């Protein structure tokens, strides 16, 4: 083959290869730009944290919550392979922590070090210590801290959207102001009023209101997964039958024969029962959910139905 023809073929081939490489780079660049501009994938273990992330993240976040069914006992939940896949595509993972959702820690760890998402652990954020209450959504100060951390984590990924994220964060925080006023009003009305609970699910909120909680040993046993002793059970039942408390607070997601016995005694004594849950009901925002519980608490303590 003549040398000039060989040179021409080599030149054409080089031009084709360069053109192909340029096309690949352009596609990769466009894909990277689209990925940079796409909503931040956030996976929340619990729907309550997912709702807060959705309010703060807005159009800049695509939020998925794993625990969304209020009928599910969070303590007995087992993650599915689909949940693992969801976590695999997340940029931010929100976990309650404190041993409440250890399954999500395992899923994140099993994903390996490559492209591991940022994990917002609420327990670590609020300074939880072993033995403390883990139902953090019932404490507005903790909720404020979580919402602020979500905005910061999103802004670290999308610094160009920092102003929009900050504006939505402020709207969310402003939306908590009426709830705080409601709590302050309830505290002025009911501080020191004696109440009892089957477990400490609502303890952070009753503490803010200033209610005097009875039968703490019974609740600690339930929280630690053990059966309360005969002395604790008898003391709880006496509090109900002797009307030493004005309200029985019950976890509606972990009811059983023992708790139904308490409900029966409370009803026989004319003590209202306030049922609260651990999962955000579908169709409600965090603010509406808490407002509804506070309204029912107020009605029960003022002599009306809970």
C-alpha positions as a Python dict, from the first residue, in 0.01 Angstrom:
ca = {
    (1, 'X'): (0, 0, 0),
    (2, 'X'): (141, 343, -95),
    (3, 'X'): (276, 547, 193),
    (4, 'X'): (50, 842, 115),
    (5, 'X'): (-258, 619, 130),
    (6, 'X'): (-149, 471, 461),
    (7, 'X'): (-102, 821, 597),
    (8, 'X'): (-448, 925, 475),
    (9, 'X'): (-616, 624, 637),
    (10, 'X'): (-431, 685, 962),
    (11, 'X'): (-534, 1051, 953),
    (12, 'X'): (-901, 967, 890),
    (13, 'X'): (-899, 701, 1160),
    (14, 'X'): (-749, 946, 1408),
    (15, 'X'): (-1011, 1206, 1321),
    (16, 'X'): (-1288, 948, 1374),
    (17, 'X'): (-1145, 836, 1709),
    (18, 'X'): (-1105, 1196, 1826),
    (19, 'X'): (-1463, 1274, 1721),
    (20, 'X'): (-1589, 964, 1903),
    (21, 'X'): (-1397, 1054, 2217),
    (22, 'X'): (-1528, 1409, 2202),
    (23, 'X'): (-1883, 1280, 2174),
    (24, 'X'): (-1832, 1052, 2474),
    (25, 'X'): (-1691, 1338, 2679),
    (26, 'X'): (-1979, 1565, 2583),
    (27, 'X'): (-2235, 1302, 2683),
    (28, 'X'): (-2053, 1238, 3011),
    (29, 'X'): (-2034, 1609, 3078),
    (30, 'X'): (-2403, 1654, 3006),
    (31, 'X'): (-2489, 1357, 3227),
    (32, 'X'): (-2275, 1494, 3510),
    (33, 'X'): (-2435, 1835, 3478),
    (34, 'X'): (-2783, 1682, 3483),
    (35, 'X'): (-2688, 1479, 3790),
    (36, 'X'): (-2553, 1788, 3964),
    (37, 'X'): (-2876, 1973, 3894),
    (38, 'X'): (-3109, 1686, 3984),
    (39, 'X'): (-3289, 1669, 4321),
    (40, 'X'): (-3086, 1528, 4608),
    (41, 'X'): (-3193, 1170, 4683),
    (42, 'X'): (-3280, 1148, 5054),
    (43, 'X'): (-3392, 828, 5227),
    (44, 'X'): (-3544, 860, 5576),
    (45, 'X'): (-3591, 558, 5798),
    (46, 'X'): (-3912, 704, 5946),
    (47, 'X'): (-4189, 898, 5772),
    (48, 'X'): (-4174, 1179, 6027),
    (49, 'X'): (-3814, 1263, 5932),
    (50, 'X'): (-3901, 1215, 5567),
    (51, 'X'): (-4180, 1472, 5591),
    (52, 'X'): (-3949, 1726, 5753),
    (53, 'X'): (-3685, 1660, 5485),
    (54, 'X'): (-3951, 1709, 5217),
    (55, 'X'): (-4057, 2042, 5363),
    (56, 'X'): (-3701, 2169, 5395),
    (57, 'X'): (-3567, 2018, 5073),
    (58, 'X'): (-3863, 2114, 4855),
    (59, 'X'): (-3789, 2090, 4483),
    (60, 'X'): (-3422, 2036, 4560),
    (61, 'X'): (-3482, 1696, 4722),
    (62, 'X'): (-3639, 1366, 4624),
    (63, 'X'): (-3737, 1208, 4955),
    (64, 'X'): (-3828, 845, 5023),
    (65, 'X'): (-3938, 716, 5364),
    (66, 'X'): (-3914, 349, 5456),
    (67, 'X'): (-4137, 320, 5765),
    (68, 'X'): (-4466, 470, 5645),
    (69, 'X'): (-4734, 238, 5780),
    (70, 'X'): (-4867, 347, 6122),
    (71, 'X'): (-4988, -9, 6182),
    (72, 'X'): (-4628, -136, 6177),
    (73, 'X'): (-4446, -185, 6505),
    (74, 'X'): (-4115, -1, 6440),
    (75, 'X'): (-3934, -223, 6689),
    (76, 'X'): (-4026, -538, 6492),
    (77, 'X'): (-3955, -397, 6145),
    (78, 'X'): (-3729, -586, 5906),
    (79, 'X'): (-3585, -414, 5602),
    (80, 'X'): (-3635, -563, 5255),
    (81, 'X'): (-3393, -586, 4958),
    (82, 'X'): (-3586, -297, 4801),
    (83, 'X'): (-3505, -85, 5105),
    (84, 'X'): (-3140, -169, 5051),
    (85, 'X'): (-3162, -57, 4690),
    (86, 'X'): (-3322, 270, 4795),
    (87, 'X'): (-3036, 336, 5033),
    (88, 'X'): (-2787, 249, 4760),
    (89, 'X'): (-2903, 545, 4549),
    (90, 'X'): (-2929, 795, 4836),
    (91, 'X'): (-2704, 1095, 4884),
    (92, 'X'): (-2836, 1156, 5237),
    (93, 'X'): (-2979, 901, 5482),
    (94, 'X'): (-3173, 1012, 5790),
    (95, 'X'): (-3177, 763, 6078),
    (96, 'X'): (-3343, 810, 6415),
    (97, 'X'): (-3056, 634, 6592),
    (98, 'X'): (-3038, 543, 6957),
    (99, 'X'): (-3103, 177, 6875),
    (100, 'X'): (-3447, 262, 6738),
    (101, 'X'): (-3368, 170, 6376),
    (102, 'X'): (-3044, -25, 6386),
    (103, 'X'): (-3146, -204, 6066),
    (104, 'X'): (-3071, 108, 5863),
    (105, 'X'): (-2720, 130, 6007),
    (106, 'X'): (-2656, -226, 5889),
    (107, 'X'): (-2786, -154, 5540),
    (108, 'X'): (-2567, 155, 5504),
    (109, 'X'): (-2261, -36, 5627),
    (110, 'X'): (-2326, -329, 5395),
    (111, 'X'): (-2326, -89, 5101),
    (112, 'X'): (-1947, -53, 5119),
    (113, 'X'): (-1731, 259, 5127),
    (114, 'X'): (-1780, 359, 4764),
    (115, 'X'): (-2036, 636, 4724),
    (116, 'X'): (-2160, 584, 5080),
    (117, 'X'): (-2430, 843, 5159),
    (118, 'X'): (-2402, 1106, 5429),
    (119, 'X'): (-2588, 978, 5735),
    (120, 'X'): (-2779, 1219, 5956),
    (121, 'X'): (-2817, 1032, 6285),
    (122, 'X'): (-3071, 1218, 6496),
    (123, 'X'): (-2961, 1059, 6824),
    (124, 'X'): (-2602, 1169, 6771),
    (125, 'X'): (-2716, 1514, 6663),
    (126, 'X'): (-2921, 1582, 6978),
    (127, 'X'): (-2670, 1431, 7220),
    (128, 'X'): (-2866, 1118, 7309),
    (129, 'X'): (-2721, 890, 7575),
    (130, 'X'): (-2801, 528, 7651),
    (131, 'X'): (-3126, 508, 7845),
    (132, 'X'): (-3266, 838, 7714),
    (133, 'X'): (-3595, 859, 7527),
    (134, 'X'): (-3555, 799, 7152),
    (135, 'X'): (-3888, 943, 7032),
    (136, 'X'): (-3716, 1268, 6935),
    (137, 'X'): (-4000, 1405, 6719),
    (138, 'X'): (-4196, 1482, 7037),
    (139, 'X'): (-3940, 1748, 7135),
    (140, 'X'): (-3958, 2064, 6925),
    (141, 'X'): (-3604, 2172, 7008),
    (142, 'X'): (-3475, 1844, 6865),
    (143, 'X'): (-3693, 1880, 6557),
    (144, 'X'): (-3551, 2228, 6496),
    (145, 'X'): (-3199, 2084, 6516),
    (146, 'X'): (-3283, 1808, 6268),
    (147, 'X'): (-3444, 2046, 6017),
    (148, 'X'): (-3142, 2277, 6036),
    (149, 'X'): (-2903, 1984, 5982),
    (150, 'X'): (-3104, 1868, 5679),
    (151, 'X'): (-3075, 2214, 5521),
    (152, 'X'): (-2701, 2221, 5590),
    (153, 'X'): (-2640, 1874, 5447),
    (154, 'X'): (-2839, 1957, 5133),
    (155, 'X'): (-2654, 2286, 5089),
    (156, 'X'): (-2322, 2104, 5114),
    (157, 'X'): (-2425, 1898, 4810),
    (158, 'X'): (-2596, 2184, 4625),
    (159, 'X'): (-2431, 2509, 4739),
    (160, 'X'): (-2601, 2690, 4451),
    (161, 'X'): (-2938, 2618, 4621),
    (162, 'X'): (-2833, 2733, 4968),
    (163, 'X'): (-3058, 3042, 4966),
    (164, 'X'): (-3367, 2843, 4862),
    (165, 'X'): (-3295, 2576, 5123),
    (166, 'X'): (-3249, 2839, 5392),
    (167, 'X'): (-3578, 3005, 5297),
    (168, 'X'): (-3767, 2674, 5323),
    (169, 'X'): (-3595, 2595, 5652),
    (170, 'X'): (-3711, 2929, 5791),
    (171, 'X'): (-4068, 2860, 5678),
    (172, 'X'): (-4057, 2526, 5854),
    (173, 'X'): (-3919, 2677, 6174),
    (174, 'X'): (-4184, 2951, 6161),
    (175, 'X'): (-4445, 2675, 6133),
    (176, 'X'): (-4330, 2535, 6467),
    (177, 'X'): (-4399, 2862, 6648),
    (178, 'X'): (-4777, 2798, 6689),
    (179, 'X'): (-4697, 2451, 6825),
    (180, 'X'): (-4457, 2599, 7079),
    (181, 'X'): (-4721, 2849, 7186),
    (182, 'X'): (-4969, 2565, 7223),
    (183, 'X'): (-4723, 2373, 7442),
    (184, 'X'): (-4660, 2681, 7655),
    (185, 'X'): (-5036, 2729, 7700),
    (186, 'X'): (-5085, 2367, 7802),
    (187, 'X'): (-4800, 2404, 8049),
    (188, 'X'): (-4969, 2704, 8208),
    (189, 'X'): (-5289, 2502, 8245),
    (190, 'X'): (-5169, 2155, 8340),
    (191, 'X'): (-4822, 2176, 8491),
    (192, 'X'): (-4797, 1923, 8773),
    (193, 'X'): (-5110, 1729, 8671),
    (194, 'X'): (-5047, 1355, 8735),
    (195, 'X'): (-5063, 1119, 8436),
    (196, 'X'): (-4950, 765, 8356),
    (197, 'X'): (-4829, 594, 8040),
    (198, 'X'): (-4782, 237, 7926),
    (199, 'X'): (-4439, 329, 7790),
    (200, 'X'): (-4236, 650, 7753),
    (201, 'X'): (-4327, 716, 7389),
    (202, 'X'): (-4474, 1059, 7473),
    (203, 'X'): (-4236, 1138, 7756),
    (204, 'X'): (-4045, 1417, 7583),
    (205, 'X'): (-4368, 1605, 7516),
    (206, 'X'): (-4517, 1551, 7863),
    (207, 'X'): (-4191, 1683, 8003),
    (208, 'X'): (-4222, 2004, 7801),
    (209, 'X'): (-4579, 2049, 7921),
    (210, 'X'): (-4477, 1979, 8279),
    (211, 'X'): (-4708, 1686, 8347),
    (212, 'X'): (-4618, 1473, 8649),
    (213, 'X'): (-4551, 1125, 8516),
    (214, 'X'): (-4632, 828, 8741),
    (215, 'X'): (-4517, 465, 8712),
    (216, 'X'): (-4179, 540, 8555),
    (217, 'X'): (-4040, 197, 8654),
    (218, 'X'): (-4321, 25, 8460),
    (219, 'X'): (-4238, 234, 8153),
    (220, 'X'): (-3864, 171, 8176),
    (221, 'X'): (-3923, -204, 8183),
    (222, 'X'): (-4140, -185, 7871),
    (223, 'X'): (-3886, 42, 7697),
    (224, 'X'): (-3607, -208, 7774),
    (225, 'X'): (-3811, -497, 7633),
    (226, 'X'): (-3875, -669, 7968),
    (227, 'X'): (-4194, -746, 8154),
    (228, 'X'): (-4270, -510, 8444),
    (229, 'X'): (-4251, -683, 8782),
    (230, 'X'): (-4559, -760, 8994),
    (231, 'X'): (-4487, -460, 9217),
    (232, 'X'): (-4479, -220, 8920),
    (233, 'X'): (-4794, -371, 8769),
    (234, 'X'): (-4982, -350, 9098),
    (235, 'X'): (-4873, 9, 9152),
    (236, 'X'): (-4987, 109, 8804),
    (237, 'X'): (-5325, -56, 8852),
    (238, 'X'): (-5372, 116, 9189),
    (239, 'X'): (-5299, 453, 9028),
    (240, 'X'): (-5582, 387, 8786),
    (241, 'X'): (-5840, 234, 9018),
    (242, 'X'): (-5778, 498, 9288),
    (243, 'X'): (-5787, 777, 9026),
    (244, 'X'): (-5444, 903, 9126),
    (245, 'X'): (-5380, 1006, 8766),
    (246, 'X'): (-5597, 1208, 8530),
    (247, 'X'): (-5487, 1053, 8202),
    (248, 'X'): (-5355, 724, 8064),
    (249, 'X'): (-5123, 759, 7762),
    (250, 'X'): (-5101, 455, 7538),
    (251, 'X'): (-4881, 363, 7242),
    (252, 'X'): (-5138, 267, 6979),
    (253, 'X'): (-4881, 75, 6773),
    (254, 'X'): (-4776, -173, 7042),
    (255, 'X'): (-5106, -255, 7211),
    (256, 'X'): (-5155, -602, 7361),
    (257, 'X'): (-5339, -786, 7640),
    (258, 'X'): (-5141, -611, 7916),
    (259, 'X'): (-5209, -262, 7780),
    (260, 'X'): (-5576, -343, 7714),
    (261, 'X'): (-5604, -440, 8080),
    (262, 'X'): (-5483, -91, 8170),
    (263, 'X'): (-5734, 63, 7928),
    (264, 'X'): (-6015, -134, 8088),
    (265, 'X'): (-5918, -19, 8437),
    (266, 'X'): (-5890, 342, 8320),
    (267, 'X'): (-6234, 335, 8161),
    (268, 'X'): (-6389, 179, 8470),
    (269, 'X'): (-6237, 460, 8674),
    (270, 'X'): (-6350, 727, 8428),
    (271, 'X'): (-5994, 818, 8327),
    (272, 'X'): (-5953, 923, 7963),
    (273, 'X'): (-5709, 735, 7740),
    (274, 'X'): (-5486, 924, 7496),
    (275, 'X'): (-5353, 701, 7220),
    (276, 'X'): (-5041, 827, 7044),
    (277, 'X'): (-4826, 664, 6779),
    (278, 'X'): (-4470, 639, 6662),
    (279, 'X'): (-4539, 692, 6291),
    (280, 'X'): (-4661, 997, 6103),
    (281, 'X'): (-5008, 913, 5965),
    (282, 'X'): (-5034, 927, 5583),
    (283, 'X'): (-5155, 1258, 5446),
    (284, 'X'): (-5053, 1464, 5748),
    (285, 'X'): (-4763, 1703, 5787),
    (286, 'X'): (-4552, 1691, 6100),
    (287, 'X'): (-4709, 2015, 6222),
    (288, 'X'): (-5067, 1893, 6174),
    (289, 'X'): (-4989, 1561, 6341),
    (290, 'X'): (-4848, 1719, 6656),
    (291, 'X'): (-5121, 1985, 6666),
    (292, 'X'): (-5386, 1711, 6658),
    (293, 'X'): (-5224, 1522, 6946),
    (294, 'X'): (-5199, 1840, 7154),
    (295, 'X'): (-5566, 1916, 7087),
    (296, 'X'): (-5668, 1569, 7203),
    (297, 'X'): (-5447, 1600, 7510),
    (298, 'X'): (-5610, 1930, 7600),
    (299, 'X'): (-5961, 1788, 7561),
    (300, 'X'): (-5878, 1484, 7773),
    (301, 'X'): (-5727, 1686, 8058),
    (302, 'X'): (-6015, 1934, 8053),
    (303, 'X'): (-6271, 1658, 8096),
    (304, 'X'): (-6362, 1585, 7736),
    (305, 'X'): (-6295, 1280, 7514),
    (306, 'X'): (-5939, 1213, 7400),
}
